[in-house]
Short mmCIF file of C-alpha atoms in Angstrom, two decimals:
data_model
loop_
_atom_site.label_atom_id
_atom_site.label_comp_id
_atom_site.label_asym_id
_atom_site.label_seq_id
_atom_site.Cartn_x
_atom_site.Cartn_y
_atom_site.Cartn_z
CA UNK Z 1 -6.45 -23.47 -76.47
CA UNK Z 2 -5.88 -24.24 -77.20
CA UNK Z 3 -10.00 -22.45 -75.15
CA UNK Z 4 -8.55 -23.34 -76.50
CA UNK Z 5 -8.24 -23.21 -76.78
CA UNK Z 6 -5.95 -24.20 -75.21
CA UNK Z 7 -5.65 -25.04 -75.43
CA UNK Z 8 -7.74 -24.48 -75.93
CA UNK Z 9 -7.28 -24.95 -75.43
CA UNK Z 10 -8.65 -24.84 -74.07
CA UNK Z 11 -10.14 -25.42 -73.35
CA UNK Z 12 -9.81 -23.72 -73.63
CA UNK Z 13 -7.93 -20.23 -79.54
CA UNK Z 14 -4.63 -21.43 -80.75
CA UNK Z 15 -3.65 -18.84 -83.36
CA UNK Z 16 -0.25 -18.29 -81.76
CA UNK Z 17 2.86 -16.54 -83.04
CA UNK Z 18 6.03 -18.16 -84.29
CA UNK Z 19 9.09 -18.76 -82.16
CA UNK Z 20 11.11 -16.08 -83.88
CA UNK Z 21 8.57 -13.45 -82.93
CA UNK Z 22 8.50 -14.72 -79.38
CA UNK Z 23 12.26 -14.59 -79.09
CA UNK Z 24 12.35 -11.08 -80.52
CA UNK Z 25 9.65 -9.87 -78.15
CA UNK Z 26 11.53 -11.35 -75.21
CA UNK Z 27 14.43 -8.97 -75.77
CA UNK Z 28 13.85 -5.66 -74.06
CA UNK Z 29 14.94 -2.50 -75.86
CA UNK Z 30 18.71 -2.12 -75.62
CA UNK Z 31 19.37 -5.73 -74.69
CA UNK Z 32 20.85 -8.35 -76.97
CA UNK Z 33 19.34 -11.49 -75.50
CA UNK Z 34 16.48 -12.66 -73.29
CA UNK Z 35 17.20 -13.17 -69.62
CA UNK Z 36 18.60 -16.49 -68.56
CA UNK Z 37 15.89 -18.92 -67.47
CA UNK Z 38 15.37 -19.32 -63.76
CA UNK Z 39 16.02 -22.81 -62.50
CA UNK Z 40 14.56 -22.68 -59.04
CA UNK Z 41 11.97 -20.92 -56.96
CA UNK Z 42 12.91 -18.98 -53.83
CA UNK Z 43 14.23 -21.32 -51.14
CA UNK Z 44 12.13 -19.61 -48.47
CA UNK Z 45 8.54 -18.69 -49.20
CA UNK Z 46 5.93 -16.94 -47.10
CA UNK Z 47 2.45 -18.46 -47.02
CA UNK Z 48 0.81 -16.08 -44.52
CA UNK Z 49 -0.83 -13.77 -47.05
CA UNK Z 50 -2.30 -11.55 -44.35
CA UNK Z 51 1.21 -10.68 -43.16
CA UNK Z 52 2.52 -9.55 -46.55
CA UNK Z 53 1.48 -5.92 -46.13
CA UNK Z 54 -0.43 -3.86 -48.67
CA UNK Z 55 -0.04 -5.41 -52.08
CA UNK Z 56 -1.65 -4.90 -55.47
CA UNK Z 57 -1.65 -7.95 -57.72
CA UNK Z 58 -2.32 -7.54 -61.43
CA UNK Z 59 -3.96 -10.69 -62.77
CA UNK Z 60 -4.53 -11.47 -66.44
CA UNK Z 61 -7.02 -14.22 -67.23
CA UNK Z 62 -9.24 -15.41 -70.06
CA UNK Z 63 -12.24 -16.37 -67.92
CA UNK Z 64 -14.68 -14.19 -69.87
CA UNK Z 65 -17.59 -16.53 -70.72
CA UNK Z 66 -20.63 -17.30 -68.52
CA UNK Z 67 -19.63 -19.84 -65.91
CA UNK Z 68 -15.94 -19.09 -66.32
CA UNK Z 69 -16.50 -15.41 -65.55
CA UNK Z 70 -18.89 -16.21 -62.69
CA UNK Z 71 -16.44 -18.43 -60.81
CA UNK Z 72 -13.61 -15.93 -61.19
CA UNK Z 73 -15.76 -13.04 -59.97
CA UNK Z 74 -16.90 -15.01 -56.91
CA UNK Z 75 -13.45 -16.31 -56.01
CA UNK Z 76 -11.79 -12.92 -56.43
CA UNK Z 77 -14.36 -11.31 -54.14
CA UNK Z 78 -13.83 -14.03 -51.52
CA UNK Z 79 -10.03 -13.69 -51.72
CA UNK Z 80 -10.14 -9.93 -51.20
CA UNK Z 81 -12.58 -10.33 -48.32
CA UNK Z 82 -10.21 -12.76 -46.63
CA UNK Z 83 -7.10 -10.73 -47.45
CA UNK Z 84 -8.08 -7.06 -47.56
CA UNK Z 85 -4.40 -6.13 -47.67
CA UNK Z 86 -4.15 -7.61 -51.18
CA UNK Z 87 -5.93 -5.67 -53.90
CA UNK Z 88 -6.63 -7.44 -57.18
CA UNK Z 89 -6.31 -5.58 -60.45
CA UNK Z 90 -7.99 -8.01 -62.81
CA UNK Z 91 -7.62 -7.78 -66.58
CA UNK Z 92 -9.80 -10.31 -68.43
CA UNK Z 93 -9.36 -10.91 -72.13
CA UNK Z 94 -10.64 -13.41 -74.66
CA UNK Z 95 -8.42 -16.43 -75.28
CA UNK Z 96 -7.28 -15.02 -78.62
CA UNK Z 97 -6.55 -11.56 -77.23
CA UNK Z 98 -4.67 -12.97 -74.27
CA UNK Z 99 -2.41 -15.08 -76.46
CA UNK Z 100 -1.76 -12.13 -78.77
CA UNK Z 101 -0.87 -9.61 -76.06
CA UNK Z 102 0.71 -11.72 -73.32
CA UNK Z 103 4.09 -12.22 -75.01
CA UNK Z 104 4.50 -8.45 -75.30
CA UNK Z 105 3.42 -7.84 -71.71
CA UNK Z 106 5.89 -10.37 -70.33
CA UNK Z 107 8.78 -8.78 -72.20
CA UNK Z 108 8.12 -5.38 -70.62
CA UNK Z 109 9.48 -4.00 -67.38
CA UNK Z 110 6.16 -4.19 -65.51
CA UNK Z 111 4.38 -7.38 -66.55
CA UNK Z 112 1.31 -8.69 -64.71
CA UNK Z 113 1.96 -10.66 -61.52
CA UNK Z 114 -0.28 -13.62 -62.33
CA UNK Z 115 -1.17 -14.76 -65.84
CA UNK Z 116 -3.00 -17.61 -67.49
CA UNK Z 117 -0.50 -19.01 -69.97
CA UNK Z 118 -1.42 -21.63 -72.54
CA UNK Z 119 0.40 -24.86 -71.67
CA UNK Z 120 1.85 -25.35 -75.14
CA UNK Z 121 5.33 -24.65 -76.43
CA UNK Z 122 4.40 -21.44 -78.30
CA UNK Z 123 3.31 -19.85 -75.01
CA UNK Z 124 4.43 -21.40 -71.73
CA UNK Z 125 7.38 -23.18 -73.31
CA UNK Z 126 8.61 -19.99 -74.96
CA UNK Z 127 8.05 -17.96 -71.79
CA UNK Z 128 10.04 -20.49 -69.75
CA UNK Z 129 12.86 -20.43 -72.30
CA UNK Z 130 12.96 -16.63 -72.09
CA UNK Z 131 13.06 -16.69 -68.28
CA UNK Z 132 9.72 -14.89 -68.02
CA UNK Z 133 7.93 -17.30 -65.67
CA UNK Z 134 8.86 -18.28 -62.11
CA UNK Z 135 9.25 -21.97 -61.18
CA UNK Z 136 6.66 -22.87 -58.54
CA UNK Z 137 8.16 -26.00 -57.01
CA UNK Z 138 8.91 -24.38 -53.64
CA UNK Z 139 5.33 -23.13 -53.44
CA UNK Z 140 4.04 -26.55 -54.46
CA UNK Z 141 5.87 -28.04 -51.49
CA UNK Z 142 4.75 -25.31 -49.09
CA UNK Z 143 1.07 -25.46 -50.06
CA UNK Z 144 0.84 -29.20 -50.70
CA UNK Z 145 -0.09 -28.88 -54.37
CA UNK Z 146 1.58 -32.17 -55.16
CA UNK Z 147 -0.90 -34.01 -52.97
CA UNK Z 148 -3.84 -31.96 -54.22
CA UNK Z 149 -3.05 -32.62 -57.89
CA UNK Z 150 -1.98 -35.95 -59.41
CA UNK Z 151 1.22 -35.89 -61.42
CA UNK Z 152 -0.81 -36.76 -64.52
CA UNK Z 153 -2.28 -33.25 -64.21
CA UNK Z 154 0.86 -31.42 -63.09
CA UNK Z 155 2.82 -32.70 -66.08
CA UNK Z 156 0.82 -30.39 -68.34
CA UNK Z 157 2.50 -27.45 -66.57
CA UNK Z 158 6.02 -28.86 -66.38
CA UNK Z 159 8.98 -27.83 -68.51
CA UNK Z 160 12.72 -28.24 -68.28
CA UNK Z 161 14.37 -24.95 -67.32
CA UNK Z 162 15.49 -24.37 -70.92
CA UNK Z 163 11.93 -24.88 -72.20
CA UNK Z 164 12.90 -27.78 -74.45
CA UNK Z 165 11.22 -30.71 -72.72
CA UNK Z 166 7.47 -30.52 -72.16
CA UNK Z 167 5.83 -32.72 -69.56
CA UNK Z 168 8.76 -32.96 -67.15
CA UNK Z 169 10.97 -30.65 -65.10
CA UNK Z 170 9.94 -27.59 -63.07
CA UNK Z 171 6.33 -26.71 -62.32
CA UNK Z 172 5.31 -23.39 -63.87
CA UNK Z 173 1.57 -23.18 -63.31
CA UNK Z 174 -1.55 -24.55 -61.70
CA UNK Z 175 -4.89 -24.99 -63.49
CA UNK Z 176 -8.40 -24.68 -62.10
CA UNK Z 177 -10.35 -26.83 -64.49
CA UNK Z 178 -10.14 -30.11 -66.27
CA UNK Z 179 -10.98 -30.35 -69.94
CA UNK Z 180 -12.10 -33.06 -72.29
CA UNK Z 181 -13.27 -32.72 -75.87
CA UNK Z 182 -16.34 -34.78 -76.63
CA UNK Z 183 -19.75 -34.77 -78.27
CA UNK Z 184 -22.36 -32.28 -77.20
CA UNK Z 185 -25.72 -33.32 -78.60
CA UNK Z 186 -29.30 -32.08 -78.67
CA UNK Z 187 -31.43 -34.74 -76.99
CA UNK Z 188 -34.70 -33.40 -78.41
CA UNK Z 189 -33.39 -33.51 -81.97
CA UNK Z 190 -32.02 -37.02 -81.54
CA UNK Z 191 -35.40 -38.20 -80.26
CA UNK Z 192 -37.20 -36.50 -83.14
CA UNK Z 193 -34.92 -38.33 -85.57
CA UNK Z 194 -35.57 -41.62 -83.78
CA UNK Z 195 -31.97 -41.86 -82.58
CA UNK Z 196 -30.17 -42.57 -79.35
CA UNK Z 197 -26.72 -41.34 -78.29
CA UNK Z 198 -24.29 -43.36 -80.44
CA UNK Z 199 -22.72 -46.39 -78.81
CA UNK Z 200 -20.02 -46.83 -81.46
CA UNK Z 201 -18.20 -44.64 -83.97
CA UNK Z 202 -20.19 -46.27 -86.78
CA UNK Z 203 -23.39 -45.34 -84.93
CA UNK Z 204 -22.19 -41.73 -84.81
CA UNK Z 205 -21.60 -41.63 -88.55
CA UNK Z 206 -25.01 -43.17 -89.12
CA UNK Z 207 -26.58 -40.51 -86.91
CA UNK Z 208 -24.87 -37.77 -88.94
CA UNK Z 209 -26.34 -39.21 -92.13
CA UNK Z 210 -29.78 -39.54 -90.59
CA UNK Z 211 -29.67 -35.93 -89.40
CA UNK Z 212 -28.68 -34.75 -92.88
CA UNK Z 213 -31.49 -36.73 -94.48
CA UNK Z 214 -33.91 -35.33 -91.90
CA UNK Z 215 -33.15 -31.74 -92.85
CA UNK Z 216 -31.06 -30.97 -89.78
CA UNK Z 217 -27.53 -29.56 -89.55
CA UNK Z 218 -25.68 -32.71 -88.48
CA UNK Z 219 -22.74 -30.93 -86.84
CA UNK Z 220 -21.90 -27.31 -86.04
CA UNK Z 221 -18.37 -26.08 -86.72
CA UNK Z 222 -16.95 -22.57 -86.75
CA UNK Z 223 -13.41 -22.75 -88.14
CA UNK Z 224 -12.67 -19.14 -89.04
CA UNK Z 225 -10.15 -19.06 -86.16
CA UNK Z 226 -8.56 -22.26 -87.55
CA UNK Z 227 -8.04 -23.95 -84.15
CA UNK Z 228 -11.59 -25.39 -83.71
CA UNK Z 229 -10.99 -27.97 -86.44
CA UNK Z 230 -7.99 -29.18 -84.44
CA UNK Z 231 -10.41 -30.56 -81.85
CA UNK Z 232 -12.56 -32.17 -84.53
CA UNK Z 233 -9.59 -33.80 -86.22
CA UNK Z 234 -8.20 -34.92 -82.86
CA UNK Z 235 -11.51 -36.63 -82.11
CA UNK Z 236 -11.51 -38.44 -85.46
CA UNK Z 237 -7.83 -39.29 -85.06
CA UNK Z 238 -8.53 -40.98 -81.73
CA UNK Z 239 -10.72 -43.56 -83.51
CA UNK Z 240 -7.90 -44.51 -85.91
CA UNK Z 241 -4.55 -43.90 -84.20
CA UNK Z 242 -3.31 -45.62 -81.00
CA UNK Z 243 -3.42 -43.31 -77.98
CA UNK Z 244 0.28 -43.74 -77.20
CA UNK Z 245 1.19 -42.67 -80.74
CA UNK Z 246 -0.98 -39.55 -80.40
CA UNK Z 247 0.77 -38.67 -77.14
CA UNK Z 248 4.20 -39.10 -78.72
CA UNK Z 249 3.21 -36.75 -81.55
CA UNK Z 250 1.52 -34.21 -79.29
CA UNK Z 251 4.47 -33.89 -76.89
CA UNK Z 252 6.89 -33.43 -79.78
CA UNK Z 253 8.99 -36.50 -79.09
CA UNK Z 254 11.29 -38.01 -81.69
CA UNK Z 255 10.50 -41.26 -83.43
CA UNK Z 256 6.97 -40.75 -84.72
CA UNK Z 257 5.41 -39.61 -87.98
CA UNK Z 258 2.17 -38.01 -89.08
CA UNK Z 259 2.32 -39.70 -92.49
CA UNK Z 260 0.98 -43.06 -91.42
CA UNK Z 261 -1.92 -45.15 -92.74
CA UNK Z 262 -3.84 -44.51 -89.51
CA UNK Z 263 -3.52 -40.72 -89.70
CA UNK Z 264 -4.35 -40.86 -93.39
CA UNK Z 265 -7.55 -42.75 -92.62
CA UNK Z 266 -8.47 -40.08 -90.05
CA UNK Z 267 -7.88 -37.24 -92.52
CA UNK Z 268 -9.85 -39.05 -95.20
CA UNK Z 269 -12.80 -39.54 -92.89
CA UNK Z 270 -12.83 -35.86 -91.95
CA UNK Z 271 -12.87 -34.88 -95.63
CA UNK Z 272 -15.70 -37.33 -96.27
CA UNK Z 273 -17.82 -35.41 -93.76
CA UNK Z 274 -17.34 -32.30 -95.88
CA UNK Z 275 -18.30 -34.20 -99.03
CA UNK Z 276 -21.45 -35.54 -97.36
CA UNK Z 277 -22.51 -32.13 -96.07
CA UNK Z 278 -22.31 -33.04 -92.39
CA UNK Z 279 -21.08 -29.57 -91.38
CA UNK Z 280 -23.02 -26.32 -91.52
CA UNK Z 281 -22.62 -24.26 -94.68
CA UNK Z 282 -19.69 -21.85 -94.66
CA UNK Z 283 -18.08 -23.44 -91.60
CA UNK Z 284 -14.55 -22.35 -92.60
CA UNK Z 285 -15.72 -18.74 -92.58
CA UNK Z 286 -17.76 -18.90 -89.37
CA UNK Z 287 -16.28 -17.94 -86.01
CA UNK Z 288 -16.03 -20.28 -83.05
CA UNK Z 289 -18.44 -18.36 -80.81
CA UNK Z 290 -21.18 -18.01 -83.46
CA UNK Z 291 -20.97 -21.77 -84.07
CA UNK Z 292 -21.54 -22.91 -80.49
CA UNK Z 293 -24.09 -20.16 -79.97
CA UNK Z 294 -26.01 -21.43 -83.02
CA UNK Z 295 -25.94 -24.93 -81.53
CA UNK Z 296 -27.31 -23.46 -78.31
CA UNK Z 297 -30.19 -21.98 -80.30
CA UNK Z 298 -31.12 -25.39 -81.66
CA UNK Z 299 -29.22 -25.27 -84.96
CA UNK Z 300 -27.44 -28.60 -85.19
CA UNK Z 301 -27.62 -32.07 -83.69
CA UNK Z 302 -23.98 -32.48 -82.64
CA UNK Z 303 -21.10 -30.21 -81.66
CA UNK Z 304 -17.57 -31.51 -81.10
CA UNK Z 305 -16.17 -29.20 -78.43
CA UNK Z 306 -14.61 -28.98 -75.00
CA UNK Z 307 -16.28 -29.12 -71.62
CA UNK Z 308 -15.54 -25.42 -71.04
CA UNK Z 309 -18.76 -24.70 -72.98
CA UNK Z 310 -20.93 -26.60 -70.50
CA UNK Z 311 -22.24 -23.65 -68.49
CA UNK Z 312 -23.22 -21.60 -71.53
CA UNK Z 313 -24.77 -24.48 -73.46
CA UNK Z 314 -26.67 -25.74 -70.43
CA UNK Z 315 -28.12 -22.27 -69.96
CA UNK Z 316 -29.20 -22.22 -73.60
CA UNK Z 317 -30.53 -25.78 -74.00
CA UNK Z 318 -31.32 -26.88 -70.45
CA UNK Z 319 -32.10 -30.58 -70.15
CA UNK Z 320 -32.07 -30.97 -73.93
CA UNK Z 321 -28.27 -30.80 -73.74
CA UNK Z 322 -26.31 -34.03 -73.60
CA UNK Z 323 -22.58 -34.74 -73.49
CA UNK Z 324 -20.62 -37.91 -74.03
CA UNK Z 325 -17.11 -39.10 -74.77
CA UNK Z 326 -16.45 -39.85 -78.44
CA UNK Z 327 -17.61 -43.44 -78.89
CA UNK Z 328 -15.07 -46.12 -79.71
CA UNK Z 329 -14.89 -48.23 -82.82
CA UNK Z 330 -16.69 -50.92 -80.86
CA UNK Z 331 -18.97 -50.90 -77.86
CA UNK Z 332 -16.93 -51.10 -74.66
CA UNK Z 333 -13.67 -50.02 -76.32
CA UNK Z 334 -11.28 -48.11 -74.01
CA UNK Z 335 -12.10 -44.38 -74.09
CA UNK Z 336 -9.82 -42.00 -75.95
CA UNK Z 337 -10.41 -38.26 -75.94
CA UNK Z 338 -8.41 -35.08 -76.38
CA UNK Z 339 -8.05 -33.06 -73.20
CA UNK Z 340 -6.05 -32.16 -70.16
CA UNK Z 341 -6.26 -29.02 -68.10
CA UNK Z 342 -7.44 -25.48 -68.53
CA UNK Z 343 -4.86 -22.73 -68.87
CA UNK Z 344 -2.58 -22.79 -65.80
CA UNK Z 345 -2.17 -19.72 -63.62
CA UNK Z 346 1.51 -18.78 -63.53
CA UNK Z 347 3.67 -16.19 -61.75
CA UNK Z 348 5.81 -13.90 -63.86
CA UNK Z 349 9.52 -13.79 -63.16
CA UNK Z 350 9.53 -10.00 -62.71
CA UNK Z 351 6.61 -9.90 -60.27
CA UNK Z 352 7.68 -8.11 -57.08
CA UNK Z 353 5.03 -10.02 -55.11
CA UNK Z 354 5.55 -13.76 -55.78
CA UNK Z 355 4.41 -14.82 -52.29
CA UNK Z 356 1.11 -12.94 -52.65
CA UNK Z 357 0.72 -14.29 -56.16
CA UNK Z 358 1.23 -17.86 -54.94
CA UNK Z 359 -1.31 -17.31 -52.15
CA UNK Z 360 -3.81 -16.15 -54.76
CA UNK Z 361 -3.21 -19.18 -56.98
CA UNK Z 362 -3.55 -21.46 -53.96
CA UNK Z 363 -6.85 -19.82 -53.04
CA UNK Z 364 -8.46 -20.11 -56.48
CA UNK Z 365 -7.45 -23.78 -56.79
CA UNK Z 366 -8.26 -24.96 -53.24
CA UNK Z 367 -11.02 -27.19 -51.93
CA UNK Z 368 -13.57 -24.39 -51.57
CA UNK Z 369 -12.67 -23.12 -55.03
CA UNK Z 370 -13.46 -26.53 -56.51
CA UNK Z 371 -16.94 -26.26 -54.98
CA UNK Z 372 -17.40 -22.80 -56.51
CA UNK Z 373 -16.30 -24.12 -59.88
CA UNK Z 374 -18.81 -26.93 -59.64
CA UNK Z 375 -21.63 -24.60 -58.62
CA UNK Z 376 -20.94 -22.27 -61.55
CA UNK Z 377 -21.03 -25.08 -64.09
CA UNK Z 378 -17.32 -25.65 -64.56
CA UNK Z 379 -15.34 -28.89 -64.35
CA UNK Z 380 -12.89 -28.78 -61.42
CA UNK Z 381 -9.61 -30.49 -62.22
CA UNK Z 382 -9.01 -31.54 -58.59
CA UNK Z 383 -11.35 -33.38 -56.23
CA UNK Z 384 -13.77 -33.92 -59.12
CA UNK Z 385 -15.20 -37.10 -57.64
CA UNK Z 386 -15.96 -35.35 -54.34
CA UNK Z 387 -18.36 -32.86 -55.92
CA UNK Z 388 -22.13 -33.28 -55.75
CA UNK Z 389 -23.98 -32.58 -58.99
CA UNK Z 390 -27.53 -33.18 -60.14
CA UNK Z 391 -28.39 -35.60 -62.97
CA UNK Z 392 -28.23 -33.91 -66.36
CA UNK Z 393 -25.58 -32.28 -68.56
CA UNK Z 394 -23.21 -31.44 -65.71
CA UNK Z 395 -23.30 -34.99 -64.42
CA UNK Z 396 -22.67 -36.19 -67.99
CA UNK Z 397 -19.51 -34.08 -68.11
CA UNK Z 398 -18.27 -35.10 -64.67
CA UNK Z 399 -18.85 -38.77 -65.51
CA UNK Z 400 -17.09 -38.47 -68.85
CA UNK Z 401 -14.05 -36.74 -67.34
CA UNK Z 402 -13.86 -39.28 -64.51
CA UNK Z 403 -14.12 -42.17 -66.95
CA UNK Z 404 -11.49 -41.05 -69.41
CA UNK Z 405 -8.98 -39.98 -66.73
CA UNK Z 406 -9.63 -43.11 -64.67
CA UNK Z 407 -8.82 -45.29 -67.67
CA UNK Z 408 -5.83 -43.20 -68.86
CA UNK Z 409 -7.58 -42.33 -72.10
CA UNK Z 410 -6.87 -38.60 -72.12
CA UNK Z 411 -4.48 -37.62 -74.92
CA UNK Z 412 -2.80 -34.20 -75.21
CA UNK Z 413 -3.88 -31.36 -77.46
CA UNK Z 414 -2.18 -31.69 -80.82
CA UNK Z 415 -0.96 -28.09 -80.90
CA UNK Z 416 1.49 -28.93 -78.11
CA UNK Z 417 3.77 -30.70 -80.62
CA UNK Z 418 6.08 -27.86 -81.66
CA UNK Z 419 6.39 -24.11 -81.03
CA UNK Z 420 4.79 -23.39 -84.41
CA UNK Z 421 2.43 -26.33 -84.68
CA UNK Z 422 -0.73 -24.46 -83.71
CA UNK Z 423 -0.40 -22.23 -86.77
CA UNK Z 424 0.77 -25.07 -89.00
CA UNK Z 425 -2.00 -27.47 -88.03
CA UNK Z 426 -4.74 -24.85 -88.03
CA UNK Z 427 -3.86 -23.57 -91.50
CA UNK Z 428 -3.37 -27.09 -92.87
CA UNK Z 429 -6.78 -28.17 -91.60
CA UNK Z 430 -8.45 -25.18 -93.26
CA UNK Z 431 -6.84 -26.22 -96.54
CA UNK Z 432 -7.82 -29.85 -96.03
CA UNK Z 433 -11.44 -29.01 -95.27
CA UNK Z 434 -11.57 -26.58 -98.21
CA UNK Z 435 -10.27 -29.37 -100.49
CA UNK Z 436 -7.17 -27.30 -101.28
CA UNK Z 437 -4.93 -30.10 -100.02
CA UNK Z 438 -5.22 -33.88 -100.13
CA UNK Z 439 -4.96 -35.91 -96.92
CA UNK Z 440 -1.45 -36.91 -97.97
CA UNK Z 441 -0.40 -33.30 -98.58
CA UNK Z 442 -2.00 -32.28 -95.28
CA UNK Z 443 0.01 -34.85 -93.34
CA UNK Z 444 3.23 -34.02 -95.21
CA UNK Z 445 2.83 -30.40 -94.09
CA UNK Z 446 2.48 -31.53 -90.48
CA UNK Z 447 5.46 -33.86 -90.75
CA UNK Z 448 7.71 -31.09 -92.07
CA UNK Z 449 7.04 -28.88 -89.03
CA UNK Z 450 7.09 -31.77 -86.57
CA UNK Z 451 10.28 -33.44 -87.71
CA UNK Z 452 12.19 -30.19 -88.10
CA UNK Z 453 11.52 -29.46 -84.45
CA UNK Z 454 11.75 -32.96 -82.97
CA UNK Z 455 15.06 -33.77 -84.62
CA UNK Z 456 16.70 -30.52 -83.48
CA UNK Z 457 15.26 -30.34 -79.96
CA UNK Z 458 18.16 -31.98 -78.19
#
């Protein structure tokens, strides 16, 4: 996203289109319905990529920023050197552009072979429902992906064959990176203000006030794209709402509600930050990239964002950059943070070269690939603890990810909840932060979308 993203998550922007548009796009000219979803991968797969003959694979990805682009360039060159019979036709797009164009590409007669598809229902879920992605379970068995990746990671790429259930069923993708949303901070500015990294949530709020009083921008936010505030709200929510309740909401399960005292308290706290001037001026009209770039130039003490920004921010701030998990309400409280995986690489159902595509995905997610990801400043989702990193921002990120995953504190991105929730939540947060909606009205808007979907998704 939604870098996101999604994520982005994600991660990875999450300005995704509604289900009706997705269903319409899935119908090719002259047809009356999308193809029936596939329920199984080929029973026999070929894993000897060198024996597949001359193949051209078209790959669409969103690895366009600093370290993300560097790892992809290096891995693609290594893959083609090892398998000269397979030519890669790479098309890289920004997260927003990829999400906007991918649905149309998949509905055509010649879609890409390999694509990065946002995990959420508006993208991967809709593509699975339309029969546009190939189940990868046979390849997972052949390549040993189930032993390489824990099920807690694979579940973010699992759907039932009809696309209704998220988090279980067939495997439709494999990610390269892990993601966690936390607090980036400027160590030099904290020291100048006489502060240390906050040990509790109350300490964090105190630090924001101290930064404001000291003439600093307490926190950078660029919410023009609407989805960045989702990560900020999710972080605040995690200090007020039990983690299991967040997961129930995020996976779109029945039996939960947004209109609770805990969610209300989270929304009220977020609005109070606006009232106190803790965000940069004009944040609702500033883009995501300009916001984190401004933080990298020393404008702002804190930035709530995902670990996908590590390479770029480390290059900008060097050792002045710090990263930590959002602190708990009390020192030593179990960690809770939004996160999961980067966008999974998936194989399109119409690809004529699924075996070559699977070999490519295996290559860019293997043991050597995890080392490349580490070296280029990314956070490998597999074998994270086996990587060697120097003390500093990268070690901060690796430690944070290891801590929150080790203690089961990672909660899903909120836009996963329904096929239209990314748009609903993003727009509702803009209204909330602009004081056009009260916390109660904000949550009622979310509940309407959520319950409409959850109660009908049988």
